[in-house]
Coordinates of C-alpha atoms in Angstrom, one line a residue:
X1 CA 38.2 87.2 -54.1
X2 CA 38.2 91.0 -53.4
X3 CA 34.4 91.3 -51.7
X4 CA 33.3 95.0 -51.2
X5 CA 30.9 94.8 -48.0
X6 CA 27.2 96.4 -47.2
X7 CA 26.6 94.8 -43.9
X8 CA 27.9 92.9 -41.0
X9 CA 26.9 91.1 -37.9
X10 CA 27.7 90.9 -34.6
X11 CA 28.7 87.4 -32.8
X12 CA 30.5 86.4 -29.9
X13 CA 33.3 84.6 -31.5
X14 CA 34.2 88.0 -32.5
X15 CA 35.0 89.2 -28.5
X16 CA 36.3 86.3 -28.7
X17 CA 38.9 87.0 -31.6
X18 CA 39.9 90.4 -29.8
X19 CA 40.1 88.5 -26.3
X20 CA 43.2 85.7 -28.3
X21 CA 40.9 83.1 -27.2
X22 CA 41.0 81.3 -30.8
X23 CA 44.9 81.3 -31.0
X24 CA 44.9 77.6 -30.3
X25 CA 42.4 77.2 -33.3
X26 CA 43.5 79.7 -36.3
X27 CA 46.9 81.7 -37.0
X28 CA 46.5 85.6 -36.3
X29 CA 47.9 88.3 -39.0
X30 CA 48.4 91.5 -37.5
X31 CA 46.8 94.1 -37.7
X32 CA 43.2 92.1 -37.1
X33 CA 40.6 93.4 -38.8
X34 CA 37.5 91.5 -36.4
X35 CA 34.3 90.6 -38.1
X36 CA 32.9 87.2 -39.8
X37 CA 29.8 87.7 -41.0
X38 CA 28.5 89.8 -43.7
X39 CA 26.9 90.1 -47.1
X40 CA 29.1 91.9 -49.9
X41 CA 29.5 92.4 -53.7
X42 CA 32.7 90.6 -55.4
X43 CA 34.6 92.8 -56.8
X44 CA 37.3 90.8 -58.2
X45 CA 38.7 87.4 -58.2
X46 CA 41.7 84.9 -58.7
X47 CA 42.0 82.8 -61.6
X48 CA 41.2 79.9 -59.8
X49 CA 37.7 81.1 -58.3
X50 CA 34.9 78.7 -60.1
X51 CA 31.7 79.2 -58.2
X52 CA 31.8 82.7 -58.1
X53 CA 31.6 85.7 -60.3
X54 CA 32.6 89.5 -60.8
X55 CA 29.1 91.0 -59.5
X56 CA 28.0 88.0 -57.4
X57 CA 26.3 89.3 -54.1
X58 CA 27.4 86.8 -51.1
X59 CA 27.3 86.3 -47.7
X60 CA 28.5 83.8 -45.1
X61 CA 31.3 83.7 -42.2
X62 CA 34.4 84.6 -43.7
X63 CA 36.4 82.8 -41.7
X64 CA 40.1 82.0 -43.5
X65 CA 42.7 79.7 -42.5
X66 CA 44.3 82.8 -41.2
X67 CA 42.5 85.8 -39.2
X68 CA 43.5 89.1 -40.7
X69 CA 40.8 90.6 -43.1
X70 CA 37.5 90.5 -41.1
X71 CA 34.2 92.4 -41.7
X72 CA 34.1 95.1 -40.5
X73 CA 36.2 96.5 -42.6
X74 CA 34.4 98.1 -46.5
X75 CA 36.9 95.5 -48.9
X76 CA 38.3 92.2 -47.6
X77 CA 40.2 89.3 -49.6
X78 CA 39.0 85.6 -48.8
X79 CA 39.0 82.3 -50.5
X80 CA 36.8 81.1 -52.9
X81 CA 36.1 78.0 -49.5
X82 CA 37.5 79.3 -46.5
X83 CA 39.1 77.1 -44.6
X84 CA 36.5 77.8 -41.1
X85 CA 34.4 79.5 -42.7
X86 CA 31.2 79.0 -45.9
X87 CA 30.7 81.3 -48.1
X88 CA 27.5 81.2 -50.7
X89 CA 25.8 84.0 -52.9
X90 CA 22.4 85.5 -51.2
X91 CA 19.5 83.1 -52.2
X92 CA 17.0 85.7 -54.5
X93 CA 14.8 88.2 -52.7
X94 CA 16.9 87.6 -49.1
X95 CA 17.5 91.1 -47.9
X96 CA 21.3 92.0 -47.7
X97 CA 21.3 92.8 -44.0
X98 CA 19.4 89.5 -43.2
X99 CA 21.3 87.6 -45.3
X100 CA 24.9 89.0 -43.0
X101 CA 22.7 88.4 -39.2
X102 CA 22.2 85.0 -40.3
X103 CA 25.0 82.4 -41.2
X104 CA 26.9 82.3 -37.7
X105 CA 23.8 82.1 -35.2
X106 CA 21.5 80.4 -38.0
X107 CA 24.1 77.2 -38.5
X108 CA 25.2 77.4 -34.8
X109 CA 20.9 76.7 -34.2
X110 CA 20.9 74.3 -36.9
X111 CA 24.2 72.5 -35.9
X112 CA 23.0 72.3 -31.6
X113 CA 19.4 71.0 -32.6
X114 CA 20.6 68.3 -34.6
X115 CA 23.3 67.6 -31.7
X116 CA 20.2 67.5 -29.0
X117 CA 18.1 65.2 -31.5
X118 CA 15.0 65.2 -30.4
X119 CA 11.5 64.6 -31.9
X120 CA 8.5 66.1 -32.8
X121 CA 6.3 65.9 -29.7
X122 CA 9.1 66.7 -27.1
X123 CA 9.9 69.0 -24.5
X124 CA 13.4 71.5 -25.1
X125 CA 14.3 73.9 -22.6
X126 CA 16.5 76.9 -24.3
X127 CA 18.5 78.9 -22.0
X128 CA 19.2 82.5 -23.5
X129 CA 16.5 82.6 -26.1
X130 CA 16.4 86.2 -26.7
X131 CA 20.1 86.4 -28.6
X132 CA 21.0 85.9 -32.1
X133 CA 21.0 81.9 -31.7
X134 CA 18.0 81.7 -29.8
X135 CA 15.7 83.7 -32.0
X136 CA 16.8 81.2 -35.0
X137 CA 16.8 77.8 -32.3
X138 CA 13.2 78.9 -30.8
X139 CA 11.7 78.7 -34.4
X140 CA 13.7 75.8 -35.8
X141 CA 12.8 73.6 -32.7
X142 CA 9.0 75.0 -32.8
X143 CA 8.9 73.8 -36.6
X144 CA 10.4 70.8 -36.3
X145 CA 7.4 70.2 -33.4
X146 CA 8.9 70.4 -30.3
X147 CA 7.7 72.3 -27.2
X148 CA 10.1 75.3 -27.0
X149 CA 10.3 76.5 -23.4
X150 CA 12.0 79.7 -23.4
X151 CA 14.4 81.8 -20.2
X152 CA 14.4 85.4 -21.3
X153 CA 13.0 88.5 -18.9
X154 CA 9.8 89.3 -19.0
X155 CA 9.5 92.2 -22.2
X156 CA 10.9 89.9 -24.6
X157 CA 8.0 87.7 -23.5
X158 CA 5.6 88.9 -26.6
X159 CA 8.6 88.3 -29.2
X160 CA 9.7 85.0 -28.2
X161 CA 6.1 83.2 -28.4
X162 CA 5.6 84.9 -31.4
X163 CA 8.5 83.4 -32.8
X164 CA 7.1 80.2 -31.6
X165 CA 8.1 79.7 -27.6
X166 CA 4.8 77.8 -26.1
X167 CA 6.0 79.1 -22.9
X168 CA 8.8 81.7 -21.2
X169 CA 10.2 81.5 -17.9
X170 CA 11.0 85.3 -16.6
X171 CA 14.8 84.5 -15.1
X172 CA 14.2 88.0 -13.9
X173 CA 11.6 88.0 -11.2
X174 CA 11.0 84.3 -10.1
X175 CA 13.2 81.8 -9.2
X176 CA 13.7 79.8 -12.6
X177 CA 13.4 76.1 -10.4
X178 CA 10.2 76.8 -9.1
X179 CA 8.9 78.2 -12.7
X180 CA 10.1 74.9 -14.3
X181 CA 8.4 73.0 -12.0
X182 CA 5.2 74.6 -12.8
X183 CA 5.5 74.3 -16.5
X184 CA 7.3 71.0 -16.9
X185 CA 6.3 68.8 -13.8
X186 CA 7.5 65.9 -15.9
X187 CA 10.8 67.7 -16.8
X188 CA 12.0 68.0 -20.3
X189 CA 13.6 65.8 -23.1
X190 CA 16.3 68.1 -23.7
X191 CA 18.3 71.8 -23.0
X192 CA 19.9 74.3 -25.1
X193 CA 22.3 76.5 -23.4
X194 CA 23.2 79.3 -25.2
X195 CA 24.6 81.3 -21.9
X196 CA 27.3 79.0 -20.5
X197 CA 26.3 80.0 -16.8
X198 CA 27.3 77.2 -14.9
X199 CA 24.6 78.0 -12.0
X200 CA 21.9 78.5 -14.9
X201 CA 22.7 74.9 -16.3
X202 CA 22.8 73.3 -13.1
X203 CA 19.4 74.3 -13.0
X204 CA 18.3 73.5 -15.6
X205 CA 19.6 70.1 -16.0
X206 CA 18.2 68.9 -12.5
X207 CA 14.4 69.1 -14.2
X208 CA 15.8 66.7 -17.3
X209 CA 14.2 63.6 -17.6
X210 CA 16.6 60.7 -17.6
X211 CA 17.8 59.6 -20.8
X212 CA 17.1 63.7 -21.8
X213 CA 20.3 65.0 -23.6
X214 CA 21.9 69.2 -22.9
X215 CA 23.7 70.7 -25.6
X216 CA 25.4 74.0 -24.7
X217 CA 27.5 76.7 -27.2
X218 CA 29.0 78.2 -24.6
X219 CA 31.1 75.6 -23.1
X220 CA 28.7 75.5 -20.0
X221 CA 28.9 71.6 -20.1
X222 CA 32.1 71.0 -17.2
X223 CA 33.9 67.4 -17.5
X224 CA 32.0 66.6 -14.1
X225 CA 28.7 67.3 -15.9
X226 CA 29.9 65.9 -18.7
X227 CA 30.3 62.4 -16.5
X228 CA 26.8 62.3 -15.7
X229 CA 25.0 59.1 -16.3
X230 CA 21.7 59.9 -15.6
X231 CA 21.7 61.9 -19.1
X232 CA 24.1 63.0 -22.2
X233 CA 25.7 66.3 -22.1
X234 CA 28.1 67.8 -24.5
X235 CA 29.6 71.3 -25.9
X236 CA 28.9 71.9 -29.7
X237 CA 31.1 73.0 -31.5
X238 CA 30.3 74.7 -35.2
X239 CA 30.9 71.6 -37.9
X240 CA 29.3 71.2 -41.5
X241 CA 29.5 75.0 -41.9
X242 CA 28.6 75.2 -45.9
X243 CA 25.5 72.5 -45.6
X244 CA 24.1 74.1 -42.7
X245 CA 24.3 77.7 -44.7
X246 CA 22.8 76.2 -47.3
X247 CA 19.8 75.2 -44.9
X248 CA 19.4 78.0 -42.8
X249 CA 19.5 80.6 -45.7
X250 CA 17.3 78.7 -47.7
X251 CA 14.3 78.6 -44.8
X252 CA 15.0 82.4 -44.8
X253 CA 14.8 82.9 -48.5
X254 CA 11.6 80.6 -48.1
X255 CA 9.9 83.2 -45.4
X256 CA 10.0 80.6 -42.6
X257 CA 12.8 82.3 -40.6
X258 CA 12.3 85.5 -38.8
X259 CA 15.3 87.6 -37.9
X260 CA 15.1 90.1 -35.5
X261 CA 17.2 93.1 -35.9
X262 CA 17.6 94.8 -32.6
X263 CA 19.8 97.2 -33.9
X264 CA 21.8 98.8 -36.8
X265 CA 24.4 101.1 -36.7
X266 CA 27.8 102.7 -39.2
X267 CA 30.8 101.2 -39.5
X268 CA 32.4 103.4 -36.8
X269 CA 30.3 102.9 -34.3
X270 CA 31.1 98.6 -34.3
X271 CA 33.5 99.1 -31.2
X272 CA 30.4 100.3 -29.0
X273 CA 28.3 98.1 -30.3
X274 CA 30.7 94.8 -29.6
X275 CA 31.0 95.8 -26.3
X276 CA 27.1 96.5 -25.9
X277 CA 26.5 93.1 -27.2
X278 CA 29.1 91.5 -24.8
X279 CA 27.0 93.2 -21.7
X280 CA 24.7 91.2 -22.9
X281 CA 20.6 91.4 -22.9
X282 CA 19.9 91.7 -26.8
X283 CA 17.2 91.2 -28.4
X284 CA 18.1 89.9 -31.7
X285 CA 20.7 90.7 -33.9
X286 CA 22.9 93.5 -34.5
X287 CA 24.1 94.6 -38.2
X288 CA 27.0 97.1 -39.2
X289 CA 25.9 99.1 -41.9
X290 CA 28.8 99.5 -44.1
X291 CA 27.8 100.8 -47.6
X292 CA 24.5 102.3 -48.8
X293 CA 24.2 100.2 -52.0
X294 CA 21.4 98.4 -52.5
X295 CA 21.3 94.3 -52.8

């Protein structure tokens, strides 16, 4: 299919394209257009395409069995089912640019929550809350009833209890042990680590209650930690990609997910903005503005 873009997103598997650290995973065709998620209009398609159509608006990761044609590029070619990726057309009424800042951090939230299994009534810790993933993983835990304690410096306070946090611990200013202490004297049932700091999960994981489970994204979970008996801890990895779209973007489409756009630039200003987001400290999502037309 021959997809003309509107709008991208920024993750960090896309640093992490540029870096060659997913040439053990997928084939690379040079040159390497970066990118994988966005919303765009099809344009044309194979012979073969059946769930799709000429004028279909859709979105997803477009993730191929081979990396060439990202997007952040204004046309790329993909699959009708790529290989790593899902691909589905924008549920009715879901803004274009929300609809390309969710797939990615929206099914990596759905896929670690169902990982950490935990029930209504418990305690989660999230490490990193105030990124892409943890704006979508602080209201998915809160709605699913747990007690979303968030880390995230002390101005992004406001946004991440609004989104559902029932407390924040300012990594900033205090020492985060001390701060856990206070709110959690018990300890928690589980931990999301979205920031793969060993030091910060070490942490973290001493105020787990026994039995309590850590998930982490970021490969923050070391064979030694990994060993622990005392609880479960394990490094998610993205699986179930085209079910966990479908979830995601329909709770947006619904009005139950909020997503925060922290900023939104052109198409030629992606290479500052990848390396702004790789400094880290965001506050949401960023989306690439690729072509004016309207959803």
């Amino acid at each position: 299919m021959l997809v003309g873009l509107q709008f991208a997103s920024i993750n960090p598997v896309d640093w992490a394209a540029a870096a060659g650290a997913l040439t053990g995973f997928t084939k690379n065709r040079f040159p390497l257009i970066l990118g994988f998620d966005g919303t765009g209009r099809i344009e044309a398609i194979g012979a073969g395409v059946q769930r799709f159509a000429v004028g279909d608006l859709v979105h997803g990761q477009f993730w191929g069995d081979v990396l060439a044609f990202g997007t952040y590029a204004e046309r790329l070619t993909i699959v009708e089912e790529p290989v790593f990726g899902a691909l589905q057309k924008v549920p009715g009424g879901v803004d274009p640019r929300l609809a390309a800042a969710l797939p990615t951090a929206g099914m990596t939230a759905d896929g670690a929550l169902e990982q950490l299994d935990l029930r209504a009534g418990q305690s989660l810790l999230i490490l990193g809350a105030t990124g892409g993933v943890g704006v979508l993983a602080t209201q998915l835990a809160a709605q699913a009833g747990l007690t979303v304690i968030a880390t995230a410096r002390a101005d992004a306070h406001e946004q991440i209890r609004r989104l559902g946090a029932a407390d924040t611990v300012d990594y900033g200013t205090q020492p985060v042990d001390d701060q856990l202490a206070s709110i959690a004297p018990g300890g928690v049932h589980g931990v999301l680590d979205l920031v793969g700091g060993a030091e910060s999960l070490a942490v973290a994981v001493r105020h787990l209650r026994d039995g309590g489970r850590a998930v982490s994204i970021a490969s923050g979970v070391s064979e030694e930690l990994a060993a622990e008996q005392r609880i479960t801890a394990v490094n998610y990895v993205l699986d179930d990609k085209p079910a966990r779209l479908r979830r995601v973007s329909a709770r947006l489409a619904a009005g139950r997910l909020d997503i925060p756009i922290g900023r939104e630039v052109a198409l030629d200003q992606a290479p500052e903005a990848v390396a702004a987001a790789q400094r880290g400290g965001a506050r949401g999502k960023t989306v690439i503005r690729i072509s004016d037309s309207a959803g």
